Amino acid sequence: SQQGEEDPQALSIQEGENATMNCSYKTSINNLQWYRQNSGRGLVHLILIRSNEREKHSGRLRVTLDTSKKSSSLLITASRAADTASYFCATDDWDGGATNKLIFGTGTLLAVQP
Amino acid sequence: EAQVTQNPRYLITVTGKKLTVTCSQNMNHEYMSWYRQDPGLGLRQIYYSMNVEVTDKGDVPEGYKVSRKEKRNFPLILESPSPNQTSLYFCASSLRGQFFTGELFFGEGSRLTVL
């Protein structure tokens, strides 16, 4: 079952601009994660934000979480051509007990033009 | 170097010919999982394992088998592959299965084509 849905599906920007991607999810969560995937490669973890956090930073990445709206956003500042990749949000399907799966969205394809 | 290793990376096979995709991690992780990735459908979980000898179905387990006899290995078995199993497969592991407080580490993927 799909939990997260990213928006937009595709985004094209110029180098130096900021890129914002959004993720909506359906159930309660313990935390939300963002991953990056270069074309045809394995996913790489970027950042994790817990349900009791509203904002988190890591380098040029800024993640926000609004649990009341069941949504998150990933902001990449001062983008570079090397940021070109697909970006996925992933949530744990939290039912108040043990969670044993991480559910991924369908991803946003980001293209940064040099 | 901490890593998840999948083999083969690329495979073309024919309908009905049993195949195994191996997955090994060197991080002593308890949790391991298989995903398939298809255009427009994102990543879908096939099977996962919370620890040795503990496996469970994900969202799309039909046509697949797994085993977890050792902590480091989690092979994916296609007993009788069919064309609808043509996909990009990822193995992933995490330190603990419950309460995902950390990241999933992914292998580089295995692109399977079933003719």
JSON list of C-alpha atoms in Angstrom, two decimals:
[
{"chain": "A", "resi": 1, "resn": "SER", "atom": "CA", "xyz": [0.00, 0.00, 0.00]},
{"chain": "A", "resi": 2, "resn": "GLN", "atom": "CA", "xyz": [1.25, 3.48, -0.79]},
{"chain": "A", "resi": 3, "resn": "GLN", "atom": "CA", "xyz": [1.65, 5.69, 2.20]},
{"chain": "A", "resi": 4, "resn": "GLY", "atom": "CA", "xyz": [3.50, 8.74, 1.00]},
{"chain": "A", "resi": 5, "resn": "GLU", "atom": "CA", "xyz": [2.78, 10.66, -2.15]},
{"chain": "A", "resi": 6, "resn": "GLU", "atom": "CA", "xyz": [5.28, 13.19, -3.32]},
{"chain": "A", "resi": 7, "resn": "ASP", "atom": "CA", "xyz": [4.44, 16.36, -5.12]},
{"chain": "A", "resi": 8, "resn": "PRO", "atom": "CA", "xyz": [5.42, 17.37, -7.71]},
{"chain": "A", "resi": 9, "resn": "GLN", "atom": "CA", "xyz": [6.19, 14.21, -9.62]},
{"chain": "A", "resi": 10, "resn": "ALA", "atom": "CA", "xyz": [8.89, 16.04, -11.52]},
{"chain": "A", "resi": 11, "resn": "LEU", "atom": "CA", "xyz": [10.71, 19.31, -10.98]},
{"chain": "A", "resi": 12, "resn": "SER", "atom": "CA", "xyz": [13.22, 21.12, -13.18]},
{"chain": "A", "resi": 13, "resn": "ILE", "atom": "CA", "xyz": [15.20, 24.06, -11.88]},
{"chain": "A", "resi": 14, "resn": "GLN", "atom": "CA", "xyz": [18.37, 25.99, -12.61]},
{"chain": "A", "resi": 15, "resn": "GLU", "atom": "CA", "xyz": [21.55, 25.53, -10.63]},
{"chain": "A", "resi": 16, "resn": "GLY", "atom": "CA", "xyz": [21.59, 27.82, -7.60]},
{"chain": "A", "resi": 17, "resn": "GLU", "atom": "CA", "xyz": [17.81, 27.83, -7.18]},
{"chain": "A", "resi": 18, "resn": "ASN", "atom": "CA", "xyz": [16.01, 26.18, -4.30]},
{"chain": "A", "resi": 19, "resn": "ALA", "atom": "CA", "xyz": [14.01, 23.00, -4.78]},
{"chain": "A", "resi": 20, "resn": "THR", "atom": "CA", "xyz": [10.99, 22.13, -2.67]},
{"chain": "A", "resi": 21, "resn": "MET", "atom": "CA", "xyz": [9.32, 18.75, -2.64]},
{"chain": "A", "resi": 22, "resn": "ASN", "atom": "CA", "xyz": [6.27, 17.79, -0.66]},
{"chain": "A", "resi": 23, "resn": "CYS", "atom": "CA", "xyz": [5.09, 14.52, 0.78]},
{"chain": "A", "resi": 24, "resn": "SER", "atom": "CA", "xyz": [1.66, 13.60, 2.08]},
{"chain": "A", "resi": 25, "resn": "TYR", "atom": "CA", "xyz": [0.89, 10.47, 4.04]},
{"chain": "A", "resi": 26, "resn": "LYS", "atom": "CA", "xyz": [-2.17, 8.75, 5.42]},
{"chain": "A", "resi": 27, "resn": "THR", "atom": "CA", "xyz": [-1.62, 7.13, 8.79]},
{"chain": "A", "resi": 28, "resn": "SER", "atom": "CA", "xyz": [-0.06, 8.06, 12.11]},
{"chain": "A", "resi": 29, "resn": "ILE", "atom": "CA", "xyz": [3.71, 7.95, 12.06]},
{"chain": "A", "resi": 30, "resn": "ASN", "atom": "CA", "xyz": [6.58, 7.64, 14.47]},
{"chain": "A", "resi": 31, "resn": "ASN", "atom": "CA", "xyz": [8.99, 9.30, 12.08]},
{"chain": "A", "resi": 32, "resn": "LEU", "atom": "CA", "xyz": [9.39, 10.29, 8.45]},
{"chain": "A", "resi": 33, "resn": "GLN", "atom": "CA", "xyz": [12.49, 9.87, 6.36]},
{"chain": "A", "resi": 34, "resn": "TRP", "atom": "CA", "xyz": [13.71, 11.24, 3.05]},
{"chain": "A", "resi": 35, "resn": "TYR", "atom": "CA", "xyz": [15.84, 9.25, 0.63]},
{"chain": "A", "resi": 36, "resn": "ARG", "atom": "CA", "xyz": [17.62, 10.07, -2.57]},
{"chain": "A", "resi": 37, "resn": "GLN", "atom": "CA", "xyz": [18.10, 7.79, -5.57]},
{"chain": "A", "resi": 38, "resn": "ASN", "atom": "CA", "xyz": [20.44, 8.45, -8.44]},
{"chain": "A", "resi": 39, "resn": "SER", "atom": "CA", "xyz": [19.18, 6.91, -11.66]},
{"chain": "A", "resi": 40, "resn": "GLY", "atom": "CA", "xyz": [19.04, 3.12, -11.35]},
{"chain": "A", "resi": 41, "resn": "ARG", "atom": "CA", "xyz": [21.06, 3.08, -8.11]},
{"chain": "A", "resi": 42, "resn": "GLY", "atom": "CA", "xyz": [20.23, 2.18, -4.56]},
{"chain": "A", "resi": 43, "resn": "LEU", "atom": "CA", "xyz": [18.48, 4.65, -2.28]},
{"chain": "A", "resi": 44, "resn": "VAL", "atom": "CA", "xyz": [20.52, 6.69, 0.13]},
{"chain": "A", "resi": 45, "resn": "HIS", "atom": "CA", "xyz": [19.17, 8.02, 3.41]},
{"chain": "A", "resi": 46, "resn": "LEU", "atom": "CA", "xyz": [19.16, 11.82, 3.69]},
{"chain": "A", "resi": 47, "resn": "ILE", "atom": "CA", "xyz": [17.38, 12.79, 6.87]},
{"chain": "A", "resi": 48, "resn": "LEU", "atom": "CA", "xyz": [14.94, 11.54, 9.49]},
{"chain": "A", "resi": 49, "resn": "ILE", "atom": "CA", "xyz": [12.44, 13.70, 11.35]},
{"chain": "A", "resi": 50, "resn": "ARG", "atom": "CA", "xyz": [10.50, 12.42, 14.33]},
{"chain": "A", "resi": 51, "resn": "SER", "atom": "CA", "xyz": [6.81, 12.99, 14.83]},
{"chain": "A", "resi": 52, "resn": "ASN", "atom": "CA", "xyz": [7.45, 15.39, 17.70]},
{"chain": "A", "resi": 53, "resn": "GLU", "atom": "CA", "xyz": [9.78, 17.55, 15.61]},
{"chain": "A", "resi": 54, "resn": "ARG", "atom": "CA", "xyz": [8.61, 20.29, 13.27]},
{"chain": "A", "resi": 55, "resn": "GLU", "atom": "CA", "xyz": [11.80, 21.16, 11.43]},
{"chain": "A", "resi": 56, "resn": "LYS", "atom": "CA", "xyz": [15.23, 19.69, 10.90]},
{"chain": "A", "resi": 57, "resn": "HIS", "atom": "CA", "xyz": [18.31, 20.79, 9.02]},
{"chain": "A", "resi": 58, "resn": "SER", "atom": "CA", "xyz": [21.23, 18.92, 7.52]},
{"chain": "A", "resi": 59, "resn": "GLY", "atom": "CA", "xyz": [23.64, 20.91, 5.39]},
{"chain": "A", "resi": 60, "resn": "ARG", "atom": "CA", "xyz": [21.65, 22.32, 2.46]},
{"chain": "A", "resi": 61, "resn": "LEU", "atom": "CA", "xyz": [18.60, 20.24, 3.38]},
{"chain": "A", "resi": 62, "resn": "ARG", "atom": "CA", "xyz": [15.68, 21.48, 5.42]},
{"chain": "A", "resi": 63, "resn": "VAL", "atom": "CA", "xyz": [12.80, 19.20, 6.30]},
{"chain": "A", "resi": 64, "resn": "THR", "atom": "CA", "xyz": [9.53, 20.24, 7.87]},
{"chain": "A", "resi": 65, "resn": "LEU", "atom": "CA", "xyz": [6.81, 18.04, 9.28]},
{"chain": "A", "resi": 66, "resn": "ASP", "atom": "CA", "xyz": [3.18, 18.93, 9.96]},
{"chain": "A", "resi": 67, "resn": "THR", "atom": "CA", "xyz": [1.52, 15.96, 11.60]},
{"chain": "A", "resi": 68, "resn": "SER", "atom": "CA", "xyz": [-1.86, 17.72, 11.73]},
{"chain": "A", "resi": 69, "resn": "LYS", "atom": "CA", "xyz": [-1.84, 17.91, 7.93]},
{"chain": "A", "resi": 70, "resn": "LYS", "atom": "CA", "xyz": [0.03, 14.65, 7.53]},
{"chain": "A", "resi": 71, "resn": "SER", "atom": "CA", "xyz": [2.58, 16.30, 5.30]},
{"chain": "A", "resi": 72, "resn": "SER", "atom": "CA", "xyz": [6.28, 16.99, 5.04]},
{"chain": "A", "resi": 73, "resn": "SER", "atom": "CA", "xyz": [8.46, 19.07, 2.79]},
{"chain": "A", "resi": 74, "resn": "LEU", "atom": "CA", "xyz": [12.07, 18.77, 1.72]},
{"chain": "A", "resi": 75, "resn": "LEU", "atom": "CA", "xyz": [13.89, 21.93, 0.73]},
{"chain": "A", "resi": 76, "resn": "ILE", "atom": "CA", "xyz": [17.24, 21.78, -1.03]},
{"chain": "A", "resi": 77, "resn": "THR", "atom": "CA", "xyz": [18.89, 25.18, -1.05]},
{"chain": "A", "resi": 78, "resn": "ALA", "atom": "CA", "xyz": [21.39, 26.45, -3.61]},
{"chain": "A", "resi": 79, "resn": "SER", "atom": "CA", "xyz": [20.91, 23.37, -5.77]},
{"chain": "A", "resi": 80, "resn": "ARG", "atom": "CA", "xyz": [23.71, 21.86, -7.83]},
{"chain": "A", "resi": 81, "resn": "ALA", "atom": "CA", "xyz": [23.68, 19.71, -10.93]},
{"chain": "A", "resi": 82, "resn": "ALA", "atom": "CA", "xyz": [24.81, 16.83, -8.72]},
{"chain": "A", "resi": 83, "resn": "ASP", "atom": "CA", "xyz": [21.49, 17.07, -6.82]},
{"chain": "A", "resi": 84, "resn": "THR", "atom": "CA", "xyz": [19.74, 15.67, -9.90]},
{"chain": "A", "resi": 85, "resn": "ALA", "atom": "CA", "xyz": [18.03, 12.52, -8.62]},
{"chain": "A", "resi": 86, "resn": "SER", "atom": "CA", "xyz": [14.73, 11.11, -7.43]},
{"chain": "A", "resi": 87, "resn": "TYR", "atom": "CA", "xyz": [13.68, 11.92, -3.91]},
{"chain": "A", "resi": 88, "resn": "PHE", "atom": "CA", "xyz": [11.41, 9.71, -1.83]},
{"chain": "A", "resi": 89, "resn": "CYS", "atom": "CA", "xyz": [9.71, 10.15, 1.48]},
{"chain": "A", "resi": 90, "resn": "ALA", "atom": "CA", "xyz": [9.19, 7.11, 3.66]},
{"chain": "A", "resi": 91, "resn": "THR", "atom": "CA", "xyz": [7.05, 6.64, 6.73]},
{"chain": "A", "resi": 92, "resn": "ASP", "atom": "CA", "xyz": [6.71, 3.97, 9.34]},
{"chain": "A", "resi": 93, "resn": "ASP", "atom": "CA", "xyz": [3.15, 2.78, 9.63]},
{"chain": "A", "resi": 94, "resn": "TRP", "atom": "CA", "xyz": [2.75, 3.55, 13.31]},
{"chain": "A", "resi": 95, "resn": "ASP", "atom": "CA", "xyz": [-0.20, 1.99, 15.12]},
{"chain": "A", "resi": 96, "resn": "GLY", "atom": "CA", "xyz": [1.03, 2.72, 18.63]},
{"chain": "A", "resi": 97, "resn": "GLY", "atom": "CA", "xyz": [2.98, -0.48, 18.82]},
{"chain": "A", "resi": 98, "resn": "ALA", "atom": "CA", "xyz": [5.85, -2.04, 16.97]},
{"chain": "A", "resi": 99, "resn": "THR", "atom": "CA", "xyz": [6.31, -0.90, 13.42]},
{"chain": "A", "resi": 100, "resn": "ASN", "atom": "CA", "xyz": [8.09, -3.20, 11.07]},
{"chain": "A", "resi": 101, "resn": "LYS", "atom": "CA", "xyz": [7.83, -1.62, 7.69]},
{"chain": "A", "resi": 102, "resn": "LEU", "atom": "CA", "xyz": [8.90, 1.56, 6.02]},
{"chain": "A", "resi": 103, "resn": "ILE", "atom": "CA", "xyz": [6.52, 2.62, 3.28]},
{"chain": "A", "resi": 104, "resn": "PHE", "atom": "CA", "xyz": [7.82, 4.68, 0.39]},
{"chain": "A", "resi": 105, "resn": "GLY", "atom": "CA", "xyz": [6.11, 7.21, -1.79]},
{"chain": "A", "resi": 106, "resn": "THR", "atom": "CA", "xyz": [6.38, 7.30, -5.56]},
{"chain": "A", "resi": 107, "resn": "GLY", "atom": "CA", "xyz": [9.07, 9.97, -5.57]},
{"chain": "A", "resi": 108, "resn": "THR", "atom": "CA", "xyz": [9.87, 13.36, -7.08]},
{"chain": "A", "resi": 109, "resn": "LEU", "atom": "CA", "xyz": [12.28, 13.46, -9.99]},
{"chain": "A", "resi": 110, "resn": "LEU", "atom": "CA", "xyz": [14.48, 16.54, -9.63]},
{"chain": "A", "resi": 111, "resn": "ALA", "atom": "CA", "xyz": [16.50, 17.82, -12.56]},
{"chain": "A", "resi": 112, "resn": "VAL", "atom": "CA", "xyz": [18.96, 20.63, -11.88]},
{"chain": "A", "resi": 113, "resn": "GLN", "atom": "CA", "xyz": [20.11, 22.32, -15.06]},
{"chain": "A", "resi": 114, "resn": "PRO", "atom": "CA", "xyz": [23.69, 23.66, -15.04]},
{"chain": "B", "resi": 1, "resn": "GLU", "atom": "CA", "xyz": [33.15, -0.63, 4.43]},
{"chain": "B", "resi": 2, "resn": "ALA", "atom": "CA", "xyz": [29.54, -0.95, 5.58]},
{"chain": "B", "resi": 3, "resn": "GLN", "atom": "CA", "xyz": [27.45, -2.22, 2.74]},
{"chain": "B", "resi": 4, "resn": "VAL", "atom": "CA", "xyz": [24.59, -4.28, 1.42]},
{"chain": "B", "resi": 5, "resn": "THR", "atom": "CA", "xyz": [25.65, -6.48, -1.48]},
{"chain": "B", "resi": 6, "resn": "GLN", "atom": "CA", "xyz": [23.25, -7.92, -4.01]},
{"chain": "B", "resi": 7, "resn": "ASN", "atom": "CA", "xyz": [23.98, -10.41, -6.75]},
{"chain": "B", "resi": 8, "resn": "PRO", "atom": "CA", "xyz": [23.46, -10.61, -9.62]},
{"chain": "B", "resi": 9, "resn": "ARG", "atom": "CA", "xyz": [23.15, -6.94, -10.57]},
{"chain": "B", "resi": 10, "resn": "TYR", "atom": "CA", "xyz": [21.63, -7.80, -13.92]},
{"chain": "B", "resi": 11, "resn": "LEU", "atom": "CA", "xyz": [19.85, -10.95, -15.01]},
{"chain": "B", "resi": 12, "resn": "ILE", "atom": "CA", "xyz": [17.82, -11.99, -18.01]},
{"chain": "B", "resi": 13, "resn": "THR", "atom": "CA", "xyz": [15.98, -15.25, -17.62]},
{"chain": "B", "resi": 14, "resn": "VAL", "atom": "CA", "xyz": [13.03, -17.15, -19.07]},
{"chain": "B", "resi": 15, "resn": "THR", "atom": "CA", "xyz": [9.63, -17.91, -17.63]},
{"chain": "B", "resi": 16, "resn": "GLY", "atom": "CA", "xyz": [9.68, -20.75, -15.14]},
{"chain": "B", "resi": 17, "resn": "LYS", "atom": "CA", "xyz": [13.40, -20.99, -14.57]},
{"chain": "B", "resi": 18, "resn": "LYS", "atom": "CA", "xyz": [14.04, -20.78, -10.83]},
{"chain": "B", "resi": 19, "resn": "LEU", "atom": "CA", "xyz": [16.42, -18.10, -9.72]},
{"chain": "B", "resi": 20, "resn": "THR", "atom": "CA", "xyz": [17.85, -16.68, -6.52]},
{"chain": "B", "resi": 21, "resn": "VAL", "atom": "CA", "xyz": [18.98, -13.13, -5.87]},
{"chain": "B", "resi": 22, "resn": "THR", "atom": "CA", "xyz": [21.41, -13.04, -2.98]},
{"chain": "B", "resi": 23, "resn": "CYS", "atom": "CA", "xyz": [21.70, -10.26, -0.43]},
{"chain": "B", "resi": 24, "resn": "SER", "atom": "CA", "xyz": [24.35, -9.92, 2.23]},
{"chain": "B", "resi": 25, "resn": "GLN", "atom": "CA", "xyz": [25.05, -7.15, 4.75]},
{"chain": "B", "resi": 26, "resn": "ASN", "atom": "CA", "xyz": [28.13, -6.70, 6.90]},
{"chain": "B", "resi": 27, "resn": "MET", "atom": "CA", "xyz": [26.67, -4.37, 9.54]},
{"chain": "B", "resi": 28, "resn": "ASN", "atom": "CA", "xyz": [25.19, -6.98, 11.89]},
{"chain": "B", "resi": 29, "resn": "HIS", "atom": "CA", "xyz": [21.73, -5.57, 11.18]},
{"chain": "B", "resi": 30, "resn": "GLU", "atom": "CA", "xyz": [18.72, -7.36, 12.57]},
{"chain": "B", "resi": 31, "resn": "TYR", "atom": "CA", "xyz": [16.24, -6.16, 9.97]},
{"chain": "B", "resi": 32, "resn": "MET", "atom": "CA", "xyz": [16.39, -6.96, 6.27]},
{"chain": "B", "resi": 33, "resn": "SER", "atom": "CA", "xyz": [13.87, -6.38, 3.53]},
{"chain": "B", "resi": 34, "resn": "TRP", "atom": "CA", "xyz": [13.27, -6.80, -0.17]},
{"chain": "B", "resi": 35, "resn": "TYR", "atom": "CA", "xyz": [11.60, -4.18, -2.34]},
{"chain": "B", "resi": 36, "resn": "ARG", "atom": "CA", "xyz": [10.73, -4.04, -5.98]},
{"chain": "B", "resi": 37, "resn": "GLN", "atom": "CA", "xyz": [10.65, -0.80, -7.90]},
{"chain": "B", "resi": 38, "resn": "ASP", "atom": "CA", "xyz": [8.46, -0.30, -10.94]},
{"chain": "B", "resi": 39, "resn": "PRO", "atom": "CA", "xyz": [7.78, 2.89, -12.90]},
{"chain": "B", "resi": 40, "resn": "GLY", "atom": "CA", "xyz": [4.86, 4.83, -11.46]},
{"chain": "B", "resi": 41, "resn": "LEU", "atom": "CA", "xyz": [4.49, 2.45, -8.51]},
{"chain": "B", "resi": 42, "resn": "GLY", "atom": "CA", "xyz": [7.45, 3.45, -6.38]},
{"chain": "B", "resi": 43, "resn": "LEU", "atom": "CA", "xyz": [9.02, 0.92, -4.04]},
{"chain": "B", "resi": 44, "resn": "ARG", "atom": "CA", "xyz": [6.86, -1.90, -2.82]},
{"chain": "B", "resi": 45, "resn": "GLN", "atom": "CA", "xyz": [7.90, -4.25, -0.07]},
{"chain": "B", "resi": 46, "resn": "ILE", "atom": "CA", "xyz": [8.02, -7.94, -0.94]},
{"chain": "B", "resi": 47, "resn": "TYR", "atom": "CA", "xyz": [9.20, -9.62, 2.26]},
{"chain": "B", "resi": 48, "resn": "TYR", "atom": "CA", "xyz": [11.00, -8.56, 5.38]},
{"chain": "B", "resi": 49, "resn": "SER", "atom": "CA", "xyz": [12.81, -10.22, 8.25]},
{"chain": "B", "resi": 50, "resn": "MET", "atom": "CA", "xyz": [13.02, -8.94, 11.81]},
{"chain": "B", "resi": 51, "resn": "ASN", "atom": "CA", "xyz": [15.82, -11.36, 12.70]},
{"chain": "B", "resi": 52, "resn": "VAL", "atom": "CA", "xyz": [17.18, -14.83, 12.03]},
{"chain": "B", "resi": 53, "resn": "GLU", "atom": "CA", "xyz": [14.41, -17.32, 11.23]},
{"chain": "B", "resi": 54, "resn": "VAL", "atom": "CA", "xyz": [11.78, -14.56, 11.40]},
{"chain": "B", "resi": 55, "resn": "THR", "atom": "CA", "xyz": [10.28, -13.54, 8.07]},
{"chain": "B", "resi": 56, "resn": "ASP", "atom": "CA", "xyz": [6.99, -11.98, 7.06]},
{"chain": "B", "resi": 57, "resn": "LYS", "atom": "CA", "xyz": [5.13, -10.88, 3.97]},
{"chain": "B", "resi": 58, "resn": "GLY", "atom": "CA", "xyz": [5.19, -7.35, 2.71]},
{"chain": "B", "resi": 59, "resn": "ASP", "atom": "CA", "xyz": [2.72, -5.84, 0.29]},
{"chain": "B", "resi": 60, "resn": "VAL", "atom": "CA", "xyz": [3.53, -7.89, -2.82]},
{"chain": "B", "resi": 61, "resn": "PRO", "atom": "CA", "xyz": [4.80, -11.34, -1.71]},
{"chain": "B", "resi": 62, "resn": "GLU", "atom": "CA", "xyz": [3.11, -13.47, -4.39]},
{"chain": "B", "resi": 63, "resn": "GLY", "atom": "CA", "xyz": [5.59, -15.44, -6.47]},
{"chain": "B", "resi": 64, "resn": "TYR", "atom": "CA", "xyz": [8.50, -14.91, -4.09]},
{"chain": "B", "resi": 65, "resn": "LYS", "atom": "CA", "xyz": [10.11, -16.78, -1.22]},
{"chain": "B", "resi": 66, "resn": "VAL", "atom": "CA", "xyz": [12.77, -15.75, 1.26]},
{"chain": "B", "resi": 67, "resn": "SER", "atom": "CA", "xyz": [14.81, -17.32, 4.00]},
{"chain": "B", "resi": 68, "resn": "ARG", "atom": "CA", "xyz": [16.88, -15.96, 6.88]},
{"chain": "B", "resi": 69, "resn": "LYS", "atom": "CA", "xyz": [19.14, -18.70, 8.16]},
{"chain": "B", "resi": 70, "resn": "GLU", "atom": "CA", "xyz": [21.98, -16.35, 9.02]},
{"chain": "B", "resi": 71, "resn": "LYS", "atom": "CA", "xyz": [21.86, -12.80, 10.20]},
{"chain": "B", "resi": 72, "resn": "ARG", "atom": "CA", "xyz": [23.88, -11.43, 7.29]},
{"chain": "B", "resi": 73, "resn": "ASN", "atom": "CA", "xyz": [22.07, -13.14, 4.39]},
{"chain": "B", "resi": 74, "resn": "PHE", "atom": "CA", "xyz": [18.56, -12.73, 3.06]},
{"chain": "B", "resi": 75, "resn": "PRO", "atom": "CA", "xyz": [18.13, -14.35, -0.36]},
{"chain": "B", "resi": 76, "resn": "LEU", "atom": "CA", "xyz": [15.10, -13.73, -2.57]},
{"chain": "B", "resi": 77, "resn": "ILE", "atom": "CA", "xyz": [13.88, -16.78, -4.44]},
{"chain": "B", "resi": 78, "resn": "LEU", "atom": "CA", "xyz": [11.69, -16.78, -7.52]},
{"chain": "B", "resi": 79, "resn": "GLU", "atom": "CA", "xyz": [10.56, -20.39, -7.86]},
{"chain": "B", "resi": 80, "resn": "SER", "atom": "CA", "xyz": [8.87, -19.93, -11.24]},
{"chain": "B", "resi": 81, "resn": "PRO", "atom": "CA", "xyz": [9.52, -16.45, -12.58]},
{"chain": "B", "resi": 82, "resn": "SER", "atom": "CA", "xyz": [6.94, -14.79, -14.79]},
{"chain": "B", "resi": 83, "resn": "PRO", "atom": "CA", "xyz": [7.20, -11.68, -16.99]},
{"chain": "B", "resi": 84, "resn": "ASN", "atom": "CA", "xyz": [5.31, -9.58, -14.44]},
{"chain": "B", "resi": 85, "resn": "GLN", "atom": "CA", "xyz": [8.25, -10.06, -12.10]},
{"chain": "B", "resi": 86, "resn": "THR", "atom": "CA", "xyz": [10.46, -8.07, -14.43]},
{"chain": "B", "resi": 87, "resn": "SER", "atom": "CA", "xyz": [11.57, -5.28, -12.16]},
{"chain": "B", "resi": 88, "resn": "LEU", "atom": "CA", "xyz": [14.37, -3.58, -10.28]},
{"chain": "B", "resi": 89, "resn": "TYR", "atom": "CA", "xyz": [14.88, -5.28, -6.92]},
{"chain": "B", "resi": 90, "resn": "PHE", "atom": "CA", "xyz": [16.45, -3.78, -3.84]},
{"chain": "B", "resi": 91, "resn": "CYS", "atom": "CA", "xyz": [17.60, -5.39, -0.66]},
{"chain": "B", "resi": 92, "resn": "ALA", "atom": "CA", "xyz": [17.84, -3.18, 2.41]},
{"chain": "B", "resi": 93, "resn": "SER", "atom": "CA", "xyz": [18.83, -3.57, 6.03]},
{"chain": "B", "resi": 94, "resn": "SER", "atom": "CA", "xyz": [18.47, -1.66, 9.25]},
{"chain": "B", "resi": 95, "resn": "LEU", "atom": "CA", "xyz": [19.92, -2.02, 12.70]},
{"chain": "B", "resi": 96, "resn": "ARG", "atom": "CA", "xyz": [16.62, -2.82, 14.35]},
{"chain": "B", "resi": 97, "resn": "GLY", "atom": "CA", "xyz": [13.30, -3.90, 12.98]},
{"chain": "B", "resi": 98, "resn": "GLN", "atom": "CA", "xyz": [11.00, -2.32, 15.48]},
{"chain": "B", "resi": 99, "resn": "PHE", "atom": "CA", "xyz": [10.53, 1.40, 15.89]},
{"chain": "B", "resi": 100, "resn": "PHE", "atom": "CA", "xyz": [12.38, 2.62, 12.86]},
{"chain": "B", "resi": 101, "resn": "THR", "atom": "CA", "xyz": [14.63, 5.16, 14.48]},
{"chain": "B", "resi": 102, "resn": "GLY", "atom": "CA", "xyz": [17.38, 4.81, 11.97]},
{"chain": "B", "resi": 103, "resn": "GLU", "atom": "CA", "xyz": [17.94, 4.56, 8.33]},
{"chain": "B", "resi": 104, "resn": "LEU", "atom": "CA", "xyz": [17.58, 1.77, 5.84]},
{"chain": "B", "resi": 105, "resn": "PHE", "atom": "CA", "xyz": [20.75, 0.86, 4.00]},
{"chain": "B", "resi": 106, "resn": "PHE", "atom": "CA", "xyz": [20.13, -0.21, 0.42]},
{"chain": "B", "resi": 107, "resn": "GLY", "atom": "CA", "xyz": [21.99, -2.42, -1.97]},
{"chain": "B", "resi": 108, "resn": "GLU", "atom": "CA", "xyz": [22.74, -1.23, -5.49]},
{"chain": "B", "resi": 109, "resn": "GLY", "atom": "CA", "xyz": [19.82, -3.11, -6.98]},
{"chain": "B", "resi": 110, "resn": "SER", "atom": "CA", "xyz": [19.29, -6.15, -9.19]},
{"chain": "B", "resi": 111, "resn": "ARG", "atom": "CA", "xyz": [17.63, -5.57, -12.53]},
{"chain": "B", "resi": 112, "resn": "LEU", "atom": "CA", "xyz": [15.71, -8.68, -13.50]},
{"chain": "B", "resi": 113, "resn": "THR", "atom": "CA", "xyz": [14.12, -9.33, -16.87]},
{"chain": "B", "resi": 114, "resn": "VAL", "atom": "CA", "xyz": [11.88, -12.37, -17.33]},
{"chain": "B", "resi": 115, "resn": "LEU", "atom": "CA", "xyz": [11.17, -13.28, -20.96]}
]
